[in-house]
mmCIF file of C-alpha atoms in Angstrom:
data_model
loop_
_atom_site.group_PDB
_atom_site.id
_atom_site.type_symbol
_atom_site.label_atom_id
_atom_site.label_comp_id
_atom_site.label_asym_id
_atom_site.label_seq_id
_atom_site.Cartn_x
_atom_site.Cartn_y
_atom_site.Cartn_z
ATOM 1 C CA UNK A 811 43.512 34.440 5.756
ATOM 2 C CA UNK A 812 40.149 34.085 7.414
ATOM 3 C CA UNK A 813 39.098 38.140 7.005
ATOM 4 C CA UNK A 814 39.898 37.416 3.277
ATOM 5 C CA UNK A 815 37.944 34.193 3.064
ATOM 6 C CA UNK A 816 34.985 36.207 5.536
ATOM 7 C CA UNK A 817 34.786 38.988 2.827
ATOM 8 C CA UNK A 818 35.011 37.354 -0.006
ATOM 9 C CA UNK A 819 31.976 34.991 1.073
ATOM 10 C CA UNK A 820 30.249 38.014 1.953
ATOM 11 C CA UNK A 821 30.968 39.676 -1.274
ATOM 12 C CA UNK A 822 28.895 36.847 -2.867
ATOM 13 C CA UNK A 823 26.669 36.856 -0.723
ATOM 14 C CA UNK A 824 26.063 40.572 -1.487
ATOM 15 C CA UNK A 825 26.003 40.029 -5.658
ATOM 16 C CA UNK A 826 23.542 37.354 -5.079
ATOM 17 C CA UNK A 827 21.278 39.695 -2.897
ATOM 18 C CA UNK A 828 21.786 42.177 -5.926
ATOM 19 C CA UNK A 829 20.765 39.577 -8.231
ATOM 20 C CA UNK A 830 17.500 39.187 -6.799
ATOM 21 C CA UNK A 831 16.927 42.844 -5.886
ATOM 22 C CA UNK A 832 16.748 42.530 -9.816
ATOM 23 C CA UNK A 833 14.539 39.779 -9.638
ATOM 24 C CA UNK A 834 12.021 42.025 -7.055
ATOM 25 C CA UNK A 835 12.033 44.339 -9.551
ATOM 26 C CA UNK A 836 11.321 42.175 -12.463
ATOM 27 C CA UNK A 837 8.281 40.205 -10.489
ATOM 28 C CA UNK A 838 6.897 44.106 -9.739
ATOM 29 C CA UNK A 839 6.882 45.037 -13.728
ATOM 30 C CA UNK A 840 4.620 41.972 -14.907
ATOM 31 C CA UNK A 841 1.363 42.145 -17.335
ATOM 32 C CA UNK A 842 -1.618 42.529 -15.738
ATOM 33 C CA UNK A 843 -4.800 41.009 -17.126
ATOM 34 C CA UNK A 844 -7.487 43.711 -15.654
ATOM 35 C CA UNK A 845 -10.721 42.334 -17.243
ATOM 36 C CA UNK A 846 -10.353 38.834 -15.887
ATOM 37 C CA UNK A 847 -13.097 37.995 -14.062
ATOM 38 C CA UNK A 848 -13.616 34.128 -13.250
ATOM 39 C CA UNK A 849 -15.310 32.106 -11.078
ATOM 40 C CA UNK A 850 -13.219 32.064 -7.830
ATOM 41 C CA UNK A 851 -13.199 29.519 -5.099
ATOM 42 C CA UNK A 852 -11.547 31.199 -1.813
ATOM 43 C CA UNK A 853 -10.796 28.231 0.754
ATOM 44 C CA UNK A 854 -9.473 28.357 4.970
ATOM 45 C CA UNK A 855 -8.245 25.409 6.137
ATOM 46 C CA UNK A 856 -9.005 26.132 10.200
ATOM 47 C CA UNK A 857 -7.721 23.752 13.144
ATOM 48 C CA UNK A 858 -8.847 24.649 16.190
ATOM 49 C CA UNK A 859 -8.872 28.607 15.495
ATOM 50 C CA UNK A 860 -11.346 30.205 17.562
ATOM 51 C CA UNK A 861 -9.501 33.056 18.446
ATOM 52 C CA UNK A 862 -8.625 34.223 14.734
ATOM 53 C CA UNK A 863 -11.326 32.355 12.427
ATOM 54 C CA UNK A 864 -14.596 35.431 13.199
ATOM 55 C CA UNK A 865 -11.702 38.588 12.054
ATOM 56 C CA UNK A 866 -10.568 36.196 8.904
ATOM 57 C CA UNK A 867 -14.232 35.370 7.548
ATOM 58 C CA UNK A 868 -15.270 38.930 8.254
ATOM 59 C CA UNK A 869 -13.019 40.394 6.620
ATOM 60 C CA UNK A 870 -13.408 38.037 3.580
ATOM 61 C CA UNK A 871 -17.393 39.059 3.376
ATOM 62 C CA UNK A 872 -16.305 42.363 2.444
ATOM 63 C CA UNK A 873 -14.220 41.315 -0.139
ATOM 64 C CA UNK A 874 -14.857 43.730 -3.443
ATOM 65 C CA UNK A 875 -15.607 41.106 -6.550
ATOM 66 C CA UNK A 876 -18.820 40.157 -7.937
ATOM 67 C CA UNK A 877 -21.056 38.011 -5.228
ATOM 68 C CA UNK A 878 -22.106 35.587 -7.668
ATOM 69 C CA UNK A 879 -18.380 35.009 -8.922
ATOM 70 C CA UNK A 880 -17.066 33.532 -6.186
ATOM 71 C CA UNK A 881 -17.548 31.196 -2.753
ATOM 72 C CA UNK A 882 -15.856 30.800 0.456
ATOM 73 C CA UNK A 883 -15.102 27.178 2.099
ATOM 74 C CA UNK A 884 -14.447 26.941 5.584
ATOM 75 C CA UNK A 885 -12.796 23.770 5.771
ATOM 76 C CA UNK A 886 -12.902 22.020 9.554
ATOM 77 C CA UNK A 887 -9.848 20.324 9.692
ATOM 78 C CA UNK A 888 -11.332 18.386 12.732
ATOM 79 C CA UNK A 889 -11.386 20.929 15.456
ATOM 80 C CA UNK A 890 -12.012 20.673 19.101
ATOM 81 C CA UNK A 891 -12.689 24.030 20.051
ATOM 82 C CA UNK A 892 -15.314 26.446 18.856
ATOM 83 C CA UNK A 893 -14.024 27.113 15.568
ATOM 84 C CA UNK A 894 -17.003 24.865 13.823
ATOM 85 C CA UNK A 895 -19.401 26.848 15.724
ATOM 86 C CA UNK A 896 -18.252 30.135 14.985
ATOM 87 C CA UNK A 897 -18.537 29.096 11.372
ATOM 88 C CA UNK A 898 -21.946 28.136 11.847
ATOM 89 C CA UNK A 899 -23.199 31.556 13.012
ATOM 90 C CA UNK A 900 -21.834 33.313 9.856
ATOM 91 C CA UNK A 901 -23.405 30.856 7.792
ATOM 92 C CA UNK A 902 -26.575 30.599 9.689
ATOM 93 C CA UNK A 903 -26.833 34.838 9.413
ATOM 94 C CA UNK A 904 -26.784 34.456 5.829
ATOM 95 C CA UNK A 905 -22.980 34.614 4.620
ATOM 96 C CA UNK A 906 -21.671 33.886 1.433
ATOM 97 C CA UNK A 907 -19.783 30.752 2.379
ATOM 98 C CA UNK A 908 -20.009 27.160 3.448
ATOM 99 C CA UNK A 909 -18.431 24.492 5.646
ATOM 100 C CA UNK A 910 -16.844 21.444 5.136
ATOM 101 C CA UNK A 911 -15.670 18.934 8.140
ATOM 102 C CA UNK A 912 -12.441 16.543 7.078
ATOM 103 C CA UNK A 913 -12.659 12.348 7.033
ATOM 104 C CA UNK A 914 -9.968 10.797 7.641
ATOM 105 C CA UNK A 915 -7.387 11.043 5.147
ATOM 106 C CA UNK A 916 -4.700 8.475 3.534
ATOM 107 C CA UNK A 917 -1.701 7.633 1.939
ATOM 108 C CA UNK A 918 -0.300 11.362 0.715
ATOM 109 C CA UNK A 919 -3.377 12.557 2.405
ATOM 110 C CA UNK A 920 -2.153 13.534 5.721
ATOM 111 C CA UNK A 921 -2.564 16.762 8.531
ATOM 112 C CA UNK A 922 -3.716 19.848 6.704
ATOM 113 C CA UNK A 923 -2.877 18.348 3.065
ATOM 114 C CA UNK A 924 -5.911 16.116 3.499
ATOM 115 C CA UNK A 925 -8.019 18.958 5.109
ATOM 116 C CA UNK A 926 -7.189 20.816 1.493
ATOM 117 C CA UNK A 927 -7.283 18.268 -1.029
ATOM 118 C CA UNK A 928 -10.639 17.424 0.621
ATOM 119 C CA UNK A 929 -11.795 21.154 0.058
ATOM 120 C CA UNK A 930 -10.471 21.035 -3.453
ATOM 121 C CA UNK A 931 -12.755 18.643 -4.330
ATOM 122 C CA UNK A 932 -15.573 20.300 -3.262
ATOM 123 C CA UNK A 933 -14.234 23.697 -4.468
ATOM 124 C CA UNK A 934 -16.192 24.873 -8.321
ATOM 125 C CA UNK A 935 -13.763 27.794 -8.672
ATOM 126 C CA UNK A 936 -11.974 28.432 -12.005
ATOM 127 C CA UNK A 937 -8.933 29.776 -9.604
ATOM 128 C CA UNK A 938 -8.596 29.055 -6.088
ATOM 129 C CA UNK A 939 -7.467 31.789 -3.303
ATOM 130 C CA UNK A 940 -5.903 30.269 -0.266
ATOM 131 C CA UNK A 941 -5.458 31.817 2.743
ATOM 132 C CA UNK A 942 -5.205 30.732 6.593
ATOM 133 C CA UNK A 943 -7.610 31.500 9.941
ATOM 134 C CA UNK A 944 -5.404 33.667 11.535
ATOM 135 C CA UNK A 945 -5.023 36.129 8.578
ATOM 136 C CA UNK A 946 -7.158 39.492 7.615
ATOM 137 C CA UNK A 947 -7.170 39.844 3.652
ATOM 138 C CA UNK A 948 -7.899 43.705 2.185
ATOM 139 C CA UNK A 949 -11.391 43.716 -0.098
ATOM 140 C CA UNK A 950 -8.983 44.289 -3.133
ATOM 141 C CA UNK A 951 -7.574 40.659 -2.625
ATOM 142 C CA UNK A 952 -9.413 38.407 -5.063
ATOM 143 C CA UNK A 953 -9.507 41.554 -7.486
ATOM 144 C CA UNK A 954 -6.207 42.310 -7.761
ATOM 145 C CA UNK A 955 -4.563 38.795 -7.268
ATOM 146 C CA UNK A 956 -6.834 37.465 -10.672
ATOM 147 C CA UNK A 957 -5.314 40.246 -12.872
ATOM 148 C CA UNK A 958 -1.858 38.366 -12.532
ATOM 149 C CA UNK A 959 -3.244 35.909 -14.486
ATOM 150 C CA UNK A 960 -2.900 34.556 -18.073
ATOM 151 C CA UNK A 961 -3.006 31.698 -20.121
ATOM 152 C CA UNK A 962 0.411 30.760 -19.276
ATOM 153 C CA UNK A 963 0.308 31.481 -14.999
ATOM 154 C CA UNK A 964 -1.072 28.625 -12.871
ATOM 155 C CA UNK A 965 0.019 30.400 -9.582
ATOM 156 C CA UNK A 966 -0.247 33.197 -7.694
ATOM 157 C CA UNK A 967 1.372 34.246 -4.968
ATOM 158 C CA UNK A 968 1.243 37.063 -2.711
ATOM 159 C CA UNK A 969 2.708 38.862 0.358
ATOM 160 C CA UNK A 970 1.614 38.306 3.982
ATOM 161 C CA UNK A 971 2.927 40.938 6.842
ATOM 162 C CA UNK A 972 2.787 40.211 10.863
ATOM 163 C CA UNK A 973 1.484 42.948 12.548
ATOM 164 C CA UNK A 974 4.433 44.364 14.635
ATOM 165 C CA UNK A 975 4.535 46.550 18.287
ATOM 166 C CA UNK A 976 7.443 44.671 19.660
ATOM 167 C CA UNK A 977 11.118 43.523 18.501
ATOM 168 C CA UNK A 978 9.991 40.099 19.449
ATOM 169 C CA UNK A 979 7.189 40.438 16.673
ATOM 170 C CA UNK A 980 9.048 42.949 14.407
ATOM 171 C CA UNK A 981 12.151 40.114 13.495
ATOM 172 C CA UNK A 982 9.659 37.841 12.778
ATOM 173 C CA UNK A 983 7.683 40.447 10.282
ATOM 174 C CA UNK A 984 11.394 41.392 8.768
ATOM 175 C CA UNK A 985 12.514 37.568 8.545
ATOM 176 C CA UNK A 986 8.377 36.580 6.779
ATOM 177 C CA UNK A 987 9.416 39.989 4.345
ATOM 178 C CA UNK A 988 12.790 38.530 3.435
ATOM 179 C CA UNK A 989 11.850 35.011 2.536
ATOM 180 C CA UNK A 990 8.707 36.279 0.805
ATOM 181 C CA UNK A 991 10.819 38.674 -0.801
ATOM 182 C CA UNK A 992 13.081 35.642 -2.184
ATOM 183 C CA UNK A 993 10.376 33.907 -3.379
ATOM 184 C CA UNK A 994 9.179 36.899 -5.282
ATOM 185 C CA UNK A 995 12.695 37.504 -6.649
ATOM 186 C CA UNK A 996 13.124 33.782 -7.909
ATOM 187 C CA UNK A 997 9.921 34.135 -9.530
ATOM 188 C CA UNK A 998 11.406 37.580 -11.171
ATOM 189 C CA UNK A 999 14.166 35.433 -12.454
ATOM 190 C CA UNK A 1000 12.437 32.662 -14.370
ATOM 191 C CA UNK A 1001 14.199 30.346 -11.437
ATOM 192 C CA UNK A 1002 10.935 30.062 -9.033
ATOM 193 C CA UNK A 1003 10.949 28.143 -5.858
ATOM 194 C CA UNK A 1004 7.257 28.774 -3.876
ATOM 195 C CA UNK A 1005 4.779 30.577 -2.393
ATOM 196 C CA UNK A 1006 3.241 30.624 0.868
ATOM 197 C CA UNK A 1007 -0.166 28.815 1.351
ATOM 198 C CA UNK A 1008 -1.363 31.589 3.563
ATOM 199 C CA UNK A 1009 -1.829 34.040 0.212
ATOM 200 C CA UNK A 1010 -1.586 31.773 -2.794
ATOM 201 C CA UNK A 1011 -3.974 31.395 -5.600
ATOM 202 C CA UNK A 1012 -3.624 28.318 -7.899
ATOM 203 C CA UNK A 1013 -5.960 27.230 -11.342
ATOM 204 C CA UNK A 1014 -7.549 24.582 -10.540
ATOM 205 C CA UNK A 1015 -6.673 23.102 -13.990
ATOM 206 C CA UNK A 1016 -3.410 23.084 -12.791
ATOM 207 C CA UNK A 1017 -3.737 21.188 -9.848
ATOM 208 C CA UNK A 1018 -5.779 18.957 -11.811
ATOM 209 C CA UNK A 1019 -2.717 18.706 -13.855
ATOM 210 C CA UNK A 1020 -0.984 17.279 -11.487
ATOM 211 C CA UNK A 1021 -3.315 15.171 -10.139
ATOM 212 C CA UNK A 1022 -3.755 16.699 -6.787
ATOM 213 C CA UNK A 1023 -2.736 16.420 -3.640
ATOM 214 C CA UNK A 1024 -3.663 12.813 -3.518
ATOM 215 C CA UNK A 1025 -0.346 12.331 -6.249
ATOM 216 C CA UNK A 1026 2.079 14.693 -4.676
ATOM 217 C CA UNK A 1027 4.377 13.422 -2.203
ATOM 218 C CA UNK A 1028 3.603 14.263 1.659
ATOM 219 C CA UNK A 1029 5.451 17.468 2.842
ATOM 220 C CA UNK A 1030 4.819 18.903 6.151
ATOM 221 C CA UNK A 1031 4.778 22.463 4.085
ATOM 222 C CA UNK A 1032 2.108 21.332 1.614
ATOM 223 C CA UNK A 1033 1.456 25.045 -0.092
ATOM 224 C CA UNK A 1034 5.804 24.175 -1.207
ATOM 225 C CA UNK A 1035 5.127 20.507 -2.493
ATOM 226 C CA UNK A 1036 2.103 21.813 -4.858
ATOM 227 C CA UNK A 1037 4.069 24.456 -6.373
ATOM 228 C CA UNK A 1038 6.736 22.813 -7.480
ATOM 229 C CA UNK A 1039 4.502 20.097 -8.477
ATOM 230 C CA UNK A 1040 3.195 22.471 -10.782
ATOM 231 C CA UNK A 1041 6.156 24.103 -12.046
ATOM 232 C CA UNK A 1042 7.861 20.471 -12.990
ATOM 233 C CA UNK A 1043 4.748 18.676 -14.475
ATOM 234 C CA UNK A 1044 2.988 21.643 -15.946
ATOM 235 C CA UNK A 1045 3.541 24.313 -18.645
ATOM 236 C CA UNK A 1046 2.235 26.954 -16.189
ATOM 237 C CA UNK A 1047 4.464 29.673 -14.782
ATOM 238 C CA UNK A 1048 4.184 31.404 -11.140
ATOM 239 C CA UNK A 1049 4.296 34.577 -10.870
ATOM 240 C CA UNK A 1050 4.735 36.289 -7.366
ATOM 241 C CA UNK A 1051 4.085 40.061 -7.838
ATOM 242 C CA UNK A 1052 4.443 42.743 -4.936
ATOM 243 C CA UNK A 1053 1.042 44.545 -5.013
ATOM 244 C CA UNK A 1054 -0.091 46.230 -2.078
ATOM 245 C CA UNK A 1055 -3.712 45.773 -2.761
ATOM 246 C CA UNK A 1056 -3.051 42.092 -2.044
ATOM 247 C CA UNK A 1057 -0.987 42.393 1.230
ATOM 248 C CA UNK A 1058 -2.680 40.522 3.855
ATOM 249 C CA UNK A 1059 -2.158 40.690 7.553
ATOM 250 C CA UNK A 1060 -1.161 38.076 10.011
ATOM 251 C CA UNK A 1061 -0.035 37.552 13.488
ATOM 252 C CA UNK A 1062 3.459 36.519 14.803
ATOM 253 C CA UNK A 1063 3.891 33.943 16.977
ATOM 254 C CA UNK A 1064 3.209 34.360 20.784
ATOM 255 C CA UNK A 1065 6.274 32.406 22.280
ATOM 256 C CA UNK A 1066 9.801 31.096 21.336
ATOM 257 C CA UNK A 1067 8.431 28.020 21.269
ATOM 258 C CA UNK A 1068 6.024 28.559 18.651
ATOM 259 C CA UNK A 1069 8.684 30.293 16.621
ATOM 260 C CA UNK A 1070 10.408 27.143 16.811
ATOM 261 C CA UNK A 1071 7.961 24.910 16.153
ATOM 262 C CA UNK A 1072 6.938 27.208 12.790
ATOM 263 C CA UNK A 1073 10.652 27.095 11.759
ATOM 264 C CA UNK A 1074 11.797 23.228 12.665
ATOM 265 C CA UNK A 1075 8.596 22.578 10.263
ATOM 266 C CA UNK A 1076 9.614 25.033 7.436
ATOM 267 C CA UNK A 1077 13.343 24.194 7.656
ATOM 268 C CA UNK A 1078 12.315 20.344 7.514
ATOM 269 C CA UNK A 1079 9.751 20.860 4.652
ATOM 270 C CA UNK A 1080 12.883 23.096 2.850
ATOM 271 C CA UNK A 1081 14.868 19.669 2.639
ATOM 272 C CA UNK A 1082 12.526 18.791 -0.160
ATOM 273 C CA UNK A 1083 13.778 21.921 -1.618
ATOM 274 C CA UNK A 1084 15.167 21.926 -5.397
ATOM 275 C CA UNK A 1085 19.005 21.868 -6.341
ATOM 276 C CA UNK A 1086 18.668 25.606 -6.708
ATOM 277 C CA UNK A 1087 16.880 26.415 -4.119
ATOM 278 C CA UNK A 1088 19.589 24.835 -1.780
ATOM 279 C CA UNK A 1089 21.892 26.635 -3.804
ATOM 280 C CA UNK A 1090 20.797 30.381 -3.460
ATOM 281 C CA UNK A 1091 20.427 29.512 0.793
ATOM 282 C CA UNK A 1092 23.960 27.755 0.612
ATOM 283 C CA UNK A 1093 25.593 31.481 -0.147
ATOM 284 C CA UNK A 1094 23.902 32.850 2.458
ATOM 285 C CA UNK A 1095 24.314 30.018 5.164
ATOM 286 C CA UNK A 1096 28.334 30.081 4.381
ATOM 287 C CA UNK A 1097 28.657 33.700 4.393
ATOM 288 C CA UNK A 1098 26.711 33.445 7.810
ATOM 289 C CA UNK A 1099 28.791 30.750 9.326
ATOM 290 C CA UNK A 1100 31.798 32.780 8.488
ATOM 291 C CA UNK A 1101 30.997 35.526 10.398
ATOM 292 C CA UNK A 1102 29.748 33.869 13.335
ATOM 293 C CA UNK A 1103 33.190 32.053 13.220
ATOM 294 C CA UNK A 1104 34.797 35.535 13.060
ATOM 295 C CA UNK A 1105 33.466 36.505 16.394
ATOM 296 C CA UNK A 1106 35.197 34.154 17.926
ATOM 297 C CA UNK A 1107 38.851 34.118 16.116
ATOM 298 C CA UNK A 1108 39.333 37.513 14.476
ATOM 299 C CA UNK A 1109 39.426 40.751 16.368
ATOM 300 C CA UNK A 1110 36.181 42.470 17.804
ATOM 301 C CA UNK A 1111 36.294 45.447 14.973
ATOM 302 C CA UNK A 1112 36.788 42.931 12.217
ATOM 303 C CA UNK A 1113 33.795 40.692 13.074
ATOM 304 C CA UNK A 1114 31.350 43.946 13.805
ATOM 305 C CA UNK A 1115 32.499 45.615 10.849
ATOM 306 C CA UNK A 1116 32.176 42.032 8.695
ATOM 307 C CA UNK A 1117 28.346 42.074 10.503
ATOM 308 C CA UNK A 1118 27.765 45.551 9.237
ATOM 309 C CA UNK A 1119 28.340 44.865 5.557
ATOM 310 C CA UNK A 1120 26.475 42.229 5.646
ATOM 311 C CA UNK A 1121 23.510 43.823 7.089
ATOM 312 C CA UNK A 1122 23.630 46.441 4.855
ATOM 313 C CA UNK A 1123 23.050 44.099 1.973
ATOM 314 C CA UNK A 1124 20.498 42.611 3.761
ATOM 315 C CA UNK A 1125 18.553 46.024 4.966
ATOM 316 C CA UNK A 1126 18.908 46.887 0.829
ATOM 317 C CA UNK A 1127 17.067 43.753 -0.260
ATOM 318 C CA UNK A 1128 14.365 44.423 1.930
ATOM 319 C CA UNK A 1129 14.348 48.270 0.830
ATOM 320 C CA UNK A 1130 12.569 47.725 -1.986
ATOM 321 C CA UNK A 1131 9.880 45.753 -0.442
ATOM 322 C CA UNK A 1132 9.020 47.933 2.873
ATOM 323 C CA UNK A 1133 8.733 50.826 0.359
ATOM 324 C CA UNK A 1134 6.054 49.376 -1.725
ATOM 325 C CA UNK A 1135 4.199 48.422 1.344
ATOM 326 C CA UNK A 1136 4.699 51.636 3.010
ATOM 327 C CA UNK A 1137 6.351 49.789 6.139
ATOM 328 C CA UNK A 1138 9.481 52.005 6.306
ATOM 329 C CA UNK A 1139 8.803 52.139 10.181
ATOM 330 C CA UNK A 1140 9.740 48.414 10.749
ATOM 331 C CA UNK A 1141 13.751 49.273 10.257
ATOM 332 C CA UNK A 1142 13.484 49.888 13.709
ATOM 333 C CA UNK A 1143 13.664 46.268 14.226
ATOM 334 C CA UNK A 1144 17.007 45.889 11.723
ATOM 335 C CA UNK A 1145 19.604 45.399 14.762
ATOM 336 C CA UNK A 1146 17.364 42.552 16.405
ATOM 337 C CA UNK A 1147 16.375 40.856 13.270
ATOM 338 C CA UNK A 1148 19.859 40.820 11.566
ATOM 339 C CA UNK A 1149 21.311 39.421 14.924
ATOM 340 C CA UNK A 1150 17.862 36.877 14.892
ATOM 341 C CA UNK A 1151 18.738 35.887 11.073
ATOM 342 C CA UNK A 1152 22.398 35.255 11.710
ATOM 343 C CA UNK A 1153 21.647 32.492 14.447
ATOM 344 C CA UNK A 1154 18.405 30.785 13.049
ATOM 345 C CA UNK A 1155 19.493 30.879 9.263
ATOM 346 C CA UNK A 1156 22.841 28.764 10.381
ATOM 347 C CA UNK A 1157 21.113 26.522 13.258
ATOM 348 C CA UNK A 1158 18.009 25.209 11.417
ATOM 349 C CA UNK A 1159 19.049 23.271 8.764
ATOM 350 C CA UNK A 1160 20.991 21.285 11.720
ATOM 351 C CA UNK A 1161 18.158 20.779 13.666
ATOM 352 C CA UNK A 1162 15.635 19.703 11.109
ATOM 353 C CA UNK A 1163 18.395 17.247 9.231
ATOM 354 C CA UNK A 1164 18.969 15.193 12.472
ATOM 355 C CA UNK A 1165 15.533 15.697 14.152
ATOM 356 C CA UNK A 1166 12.840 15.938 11.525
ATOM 357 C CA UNK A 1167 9.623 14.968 13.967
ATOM 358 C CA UNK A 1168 7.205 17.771 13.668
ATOM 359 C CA UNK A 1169 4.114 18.212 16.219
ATOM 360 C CA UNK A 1170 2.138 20.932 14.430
ATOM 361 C CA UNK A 1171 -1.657 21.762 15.734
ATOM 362 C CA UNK A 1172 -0.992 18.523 18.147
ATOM 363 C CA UNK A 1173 -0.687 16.203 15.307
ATOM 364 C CA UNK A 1174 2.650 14.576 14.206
ATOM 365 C CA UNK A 1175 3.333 15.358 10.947
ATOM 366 C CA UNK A 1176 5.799 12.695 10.171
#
C-alpha cells in the first residue's frame, strides 16, 4: 500500500515538474524590446563586504550601456569593516558611481529593506538593477536585462550561478538553479511567485505604485515581499527570462552554518508565500517525505529505485537550464545534491515554522 501511495505521489510530483519544464520554456520564448534604452539606476546594498565589494563594482564599471544612461549606488548599510572605504577609492579615482550611508530606519523599514528603500529614494533611474556585493555581473547585464521590458513588465528577473570546484559548493549551485528555475517557470505560466534580489530589475513606477518599501509589510526576504507587492497591486507583469548574457556569478557559502543560516531565513521569509506558491512546494515536500519514509519501511531496492525516479525528474527540470548556460559539467554534483534536496526541502519548513528568529549580517531580523 505504501509503494503505491510512494509512486503515485511521485508521479505528481513528476507531471508538475513537466508542467513547469513548459513553463521554462515559455519564460525563454518572450518579446524582446531591443531599442529600449532608459535611464537606469543600478544599486548594491553592502554590509560589511570587504572581501567581495572591489570584484562586484569592478566588474560593474565595465558594464556595456551608454555612460550617461545610467548610475551606480553603493549603498552602506552601516558597515564596520572596510567596505565604506573601498568604495571611497573607486569613487575618489573617478568611477561612475556614488555612495550612500543608511539612518536608522522604522516601522517596515528594517535590516537591508531600510538600506534599499533608502537607496530608492535617492535612485533617478527609469528602471532599477539590483544586485548584491558578493556577485560579478557580465558587461551585457543592464543591456540585455532592459530588452525584457514593455509597457506591461514592471520586473525583471534574472539568473545567478555559484561558482562550483567542490560537491559542498556544487549542491548549493544545483539547489540556487532549481529554485531559480521555478521561479522562471511560474513566471512562464502566468502563475509568478519571485525573483531573487541579487539579479532583479524593477520600474521604479512600479514600486512607486506600491508605495515602496515603507508600505510593504517587513519580510526578512525583502526582494520576495516587493514582488508580489507588485504583482497584487499593480497591472505590471514579471517576466523571468533565461538569457545567458544576464547570468551573474556568485559565491556559495563557506560553512554549514552559513548554509543554514541562508536557508532558515529563506524558508521563514517563504511562509509569507502565496496559496500557490505553497501549493506547487506541497507536491514536492509530500512526494519527498514519502520516500524518506520508504527508506525506513519498504525494502532497500524499492526505496533506491523510488529515489531514482525521482531524481530523474529532477535532473530533467534542470536540463533545460544547465544547457542554456553551458553548465553541463555541474551533473557531476547530481548524487550529492539530490540526496542534499531530499533532507533540506522536508526539514526547513519545520524549522522556520517553530523557530522563526533570524540573525543575518549580526542583526536580528525579527
Amino acid at each position: 500500500m505504501l509503494s503505491t501511495i510512494l509512486f503515485a505521489a511521485i508521479g505528481i510530483y513528476i507531471i508538475e515538474l513537466i508542467i513547469l519544464r513548459i513553463g521554462i520554456w515559455k519564460s525563454d520564448h518572450v518579446l524582446i524590446n531591443p531599442k529600449y534604452e532608459p535611464f537606469v539606476t543600478i544599486m548594491v546594498a553592502a554590509r560589511d563586504e570587504e572581501d567581495f565589494i572591489g570584484d562586484c563594482i569592478s566588474s560593474l564599471l565595465k558594464i556595456d550601456y551608454p555612460q550617461n544612461k545610467f548610475e551606480i549606488i553603493i549603498i552602506n548599510d552601516s558597515s564596520t569593516d572596510k567596505t565604506p572605504l573601498i568604495v571611497q577609492s573607486f569613487i575618489n579615482a573617478g568611477s561612475n558611481l556614488k555612495m550612500i550611508t543608511t539612518a536608522a530606519g522604522n516601522g517596515n523599514l528594517r535590516g537591508k529593506t531600510n538600506a534599499i528603500a533608502q537607496g530608492m529614494n535617492a535612485a533617478k533611474g527609469e528602471l532599477v538593477l539590483f544586485t548584491d556585493a558578493d556577485c560579478s555581473v557580465p558587461s551585457s547585464w543592464v543591456k540585455e536585462t532592459v530588452k525584457y521590458f514593455d509597457d506591461d513588465t514592471g520586473i525583471v528577473g534574472g539568473f545567478t550561478l555559484l561558482n562550483a570546484n567542490r560537491s559542498f559548493e556544487g549542491i548549493q549551485a544545483l539547489d540556487w538553479l532549481f529554485l531559480f528555475g521555478l521561479a522562471s517557470a511560474t513566471s512562464g505560466l502566468k502563475i509568478p511567485l519571485t525573483a531573487v534580489g541579487n539579479n532583479l530589475a524593477v520600474r521604479m513606477r512600479a514600486y512607486k505604485e506600491v508605495g515602496g518599501y515603507e508600505n510593504i509589510p517587513f519580510s526578512v526576504t525583502e526582494d520576495y515581499a516587493l514582488v508580489q507587492a507588485i504583482i497584487q497591486r499593480t497591472k505590471y507583469k514579471l517576466q523571468f527570462p533565461i538569457e545567458p548574457n544576464c547570468l551573474i556569478q556568485s559565491s556559495a557559502c563557506k560553512s554549514w552554518d552559513q548554509l543554514y543560516r541562508q536557508k532558515k531565513r529563506w524558508g521563514v521569509g517563504g511562509l509569507d508565500m502565496v496559496f500557490r506558491g505553497y501549493l506547487i512546494m506541497f507536491i514536492g515536500w509530500m512526494a519527498k517525505l514519502l520516500l524518506l519514509i520508504s527508506f525506513v519501511l519498504l525494502s532497500a531496492q524499492t526505496a533506491v529505485a523510488a529515489f531514482i525516479l525521482m531524481g530523474i525528474g529532477e535532473m530533467l527540470f534542470l536540463g533545460k537550464i544547465l544547457q542554456r548556460f553551458k553548465t553541463s559539467k555541474y551533473i557531476k554534483f547530481a548524487v550529492p545534491f539530490l540526496l542534499y534536496f531530499l533532507i533540506y526541502v522536508i526539514v526547513i519548513p519545520f524549522i522556520a515554522f517553530f523557530s522563526r528568529r533570524v540573525v543575518w549580517k549580526k542583526r536580528n531580523l525579527t
